[in-house]
Amino acid sequence: MSGKPQTPAIDGWHTMASSPHLIGTRCRSCGTYSFPKQAHYCRNPDCEGTEFEELELSRTGHIWSYTNACYKPPEPYVAAEPFVPYAIAAVQLEKEEMVILGQVVEGVTVEQLKVGMPVELVLEPLHETDDDIKVTWKWQPVAL
Ligand SMILES: [Zn+2]
């Protein structure tokens, strides 16, 4: 890989550390977690909270559901060009227990995935521009 800097494909959705975290918010009124960050209203329909605390979410969880993506996903999910089918996992975060969708790392197929499988968050390059390499979060099965 070239010496270009790595930058997030979507600004502000995750940290760039070697052990990355997604960045979410927690409602100051009811404690409900959100990802992506919430700024105006609470995801909890019974809550009228309007103040949110930004925090790093758990970077580990368990697969809740998964599927094969054979079509380019809608915005804001960013896919590589040309589009190659990949596995998508809905992962229940360890602490927050909210479910976060993400691509599964390259080279892992749906046949290798199981509900309940432990995964962790990693960053993988999506595509390269003239100035940098865009990365996004993916789920990496811990045991594979
Ligand atoms: Zn709330």
Short mmCIF file of C-alpha atoms and ligand atoms in Angstrom, two decimals:
data_model
loop_
_atom_site.label_atom_id
_atom_site.label_comp_id
_atom_site.label_asym_id
_atom_site.label_seq_id
_atom_site.Cartn_x
_atom_site.Cartn_y
_atom_site.Cartn_z
CA MET A 1 0.00 0.00 0.00
CA SER A 2 1.20 3.56 -0.70
CA GLY A 3 2.28 6.05 1.92
CA LYS A 4 -0.93 8.04 1.66
CA PRO A 5 -2.67 8.98 4.89
CA GLN A 6 -5.78 7.03 5.89
CA THR A 7 -8.89 9.11 6.43
CA PRO A 8 -12.45 8.08 7.31
CA ALA A 9 -14.88 7.63 4.41
CA ILE A 10 -17.48 9.33 6.62
CA ASP A 11 -16.17 11.95 9.05
CA GLY A 12 -16.99 11.57 12.69
CA TRP A 13 -18.49 8.08 12.66
CA HIS A 14 -15.50 6.27 14.18
CA THR A 15 -12.10 6.91 15.73
CA MET A 16 -8.94 6.24 13.71
CA ALA A 17 -7.05 4.35 16.44
CA SER A 18 -5.54 0.92 15.83
CA SER A 19 -8.34 -0.38 18.06
CA PRO A 20 -11.09 1.79 16.60
CA HIS A 21 -14.44 2.65 18.17
CA LEU A 22 -17.65 3.85 16.58
CA ILE A 23 -18.73 7.23 17.91
CA GLY A 24 -22.28 7.45 19.16
CA THR A 25 -24.32 9.42 21.61
CA ARG A 26 -26.20 8.71 24.82
CA CYS A 27 -29.34 10.59 25.73
CA ARG A 28 -28.85 12.59 28.95
CA SER A 29 -32.50 12.04 29.90
CA CYS A 30 -33.07 8.31 29.40
CA GLY A 31 -29.64 6.84 28.59
CA THR A 32 -30.62 5.50 25.14
CA TYR A 33 -27.62 5.00 22.86
CA SER A 34 -27.60 6.13 19.23
CA PHE A 35 -25.39 5.53 16.25
CA PRO A 36 -24.77 7.55 14.18
CA LYS A 37 -24.66 10.47 16.62
CA GLN A 38 -27.96 12.01 17.51
CA ALA A 39 -28.22 15.76 18.01
CA HIS A 40 -31.86 16.77 17.96
CA TYR A 41 -34.20 14.09 19.23
CA CYS A 42 -34.01 10.82 21.14
CA ARG A 43 -34.49 7.43 19.46
CA ASN A 44 -36.64 6.41 22.41
CA PRO A 45 -40.22 7.30 21.37
CA ASP A 46 -41.19 7.82 25.04
CA CYS A 47 -38.40 10.31 25.68
CA GLU A 48 -38.34 14.02 24.92
CA GLY A 49 -34.65 14.41 25.71
CA THR A 50 -32.74 16.87 23.55
CA GLU A 51 -29.30 16.70 25.16
CA PHE A 52 -26.83 14.05 24.12
CA GLU A 53 -23.43 13.04 25.33
CA GLU A 54 -20.93 11.90 22.69
CA LEU A 55 -19.07 8.69 23.48
CA GLU A 56 -17.09 5.80 22.03
CA LEU A 57 -19.21 2.67 21.72
CA SER A 58 -18.05 -0.89 22.51
CA ARG A 59 -15.81 -2.24 19.78
CA THR A 60 -16.90 -5.82 20.39
CA GLY A 61 -20.23 -7.59 20.12
CA HIS A 62 -22.02 -10.65 18.82
CA ILE A 63 -23.57 -11.31 15.44
CA TRP A 64 -27.33 -10.89 15.71
CA SER A 65 -28.06 -11.44 12.04
CA TYR A 66 -26.18 -11.43 8.75
CA THR A 67 -26.72 -11.45 5.03
CA ASN A 68 -24.98 -11.32 1.71
CA ALA A 69 -25.02 -7.93 0.02
CA CYS A 70 -25.26 -8.43 -3.70
CA TYR A 71 -26.30 -4.87 -4.41
CA LYS A 72 -24.66 -1.59 -3.73
CA PRO A 73 -25.97 -0.34 -0.38
CA PRO A 74 -27.81 2.99 -0.14
CA GLU A 75 -26.20 6.09 1.33
CA PRO A 76 -24.73 6.68 3.83
CA TYR A 77 -23.09 3.25 3.58
CA VAL A 78 -20.12 3.57 1.32
CA ALA A 79 -19.12 0.68 -0.93
CA ALA A 80 -15.98 -0.03 -2.88
CA GLU A 81 -15.94 0.58 -6.64
CA PRO A 82 -16.36 -1.57 -8.65
CA PHE A 83 -18.90 -3.17 -6.39
CA VAL A 84 -18.03 -6.64 -5.10
CA PRO A 85 -20.60 -8.65 -3.11
CA TYR A 86 -19.72 -8.93 0.57
CA ALA A 87 -21.20 -10.09 3.83
CA ILE A 88 -23.04 -7.67 6.10
CA ALA A 89 -23.52 -8.36 9.79
CA ALA A 90 -25.93 -6.80 12.25
CA VAL A 91 -23.96 -6.87 15.48
CA GLN A 92 -25.29 -6.39 18.97
CA LEU A 93 -22.75 -4.31 20.87
CA GLU A 94 -21.37 -5.80 24.08
CA LYS A 95 -22.27 -2.99 26.46
CA GLU A 96 -24.89 -0.85 24.74
CA GLU A 97 -26.83 -3.86 23.33
CA MET A 98 -27.78 -1.82 20.30
CA VAL A 99 -27.52 -3.40 16.86
CA ILE A 100 -25.07 -1.87 14.36
CA LEU A 101 -24.90 -2.84 10.71
CA GLY A 102 -21.55 -3.12 9.04
CA GLN A 103 -19.68 -4.95 6.33
CA VAL A 104 -17.75 -8.02 7.35
CA VAL A 105 -14.00 -7.87 6.63
CA GLU A 106 -12.79 -8.87 3.19
CA GLY A 107 -12.24 -12.58 2.68
CA VAL A 108 -14.94 -13.72 5.10
CA THR A 109 -18.09 -15.16 3.50
CA VAL A 110 -21.58 -15.65 4.91
CA GLU A 111 -20.92 -19.40 5.02
CA GLN A 112 -18.36 -18.74 7.77
CA LEU A 113 -20.70 -16.63 9.90
CA LYS A 114 -23.00 -17.77 12.70
CA VAL A 115 -25.53 -15.99 14.86
CA GLY A 116 -23.92 -15.34 18.25
CA MET A 117 -20.37 -15.29 16.86
CA PRO A 118 -18.11 -12.74 18.67
CA VAL A 119 -16.77 -9.97 16.45
CA GLU A 120 -14.68 -6.85 16.87
CA LEU A 121 -14.54 -3.55 15.03
CA VAL A 122 -11.67 -2.93 12.60
CA LEU A 123 -10.98 -0.36 9.86
CA GLU A 124 -10.41 -1.46 6.28
CA PRO A 125 -9.59 0.60 3.17
CA LEU A 126 -12.53 1.23 0.88
CA HIS A 127 -10.87 3.09 -1.94
CA GLU A 128 -7.93 5.31 -2.69
CA THR A 129 -8.14 8.91 -3.85
CA ASP A 130 -5.31 11.10 -5.19
CA ASP A 131 -4.57 12.30 -1.66
CA ASP A 132 -5.54 9.61 0.78
CA ILE A 133 -6.99 6.19 1.47
CA LYS A 134 -10.59 6.16 2.64
CA VAL A 135 -11.34 3.64 5.36
CA THR A 136 -14.54 2.45 6.95
CA TRP A 137 -15.47 0.23 9.88
CA LYS A 138 -16.03 -3.47 9.39
CA TRP A 139 -16.77 -6.42 11.61
CA GLN A 140 -14.03 -8.98 12.06
CA PRO A 141 -14.99 -12.38 13.54
CA VAL A 142 -12.71 -12.84 16.55
CA ALA A 143 -12.27 -16.60 16.11
CA LEU A 144 -11.50 -16.70 12.35
ZN ZN B 1 -33.88 9.83 25.65
#
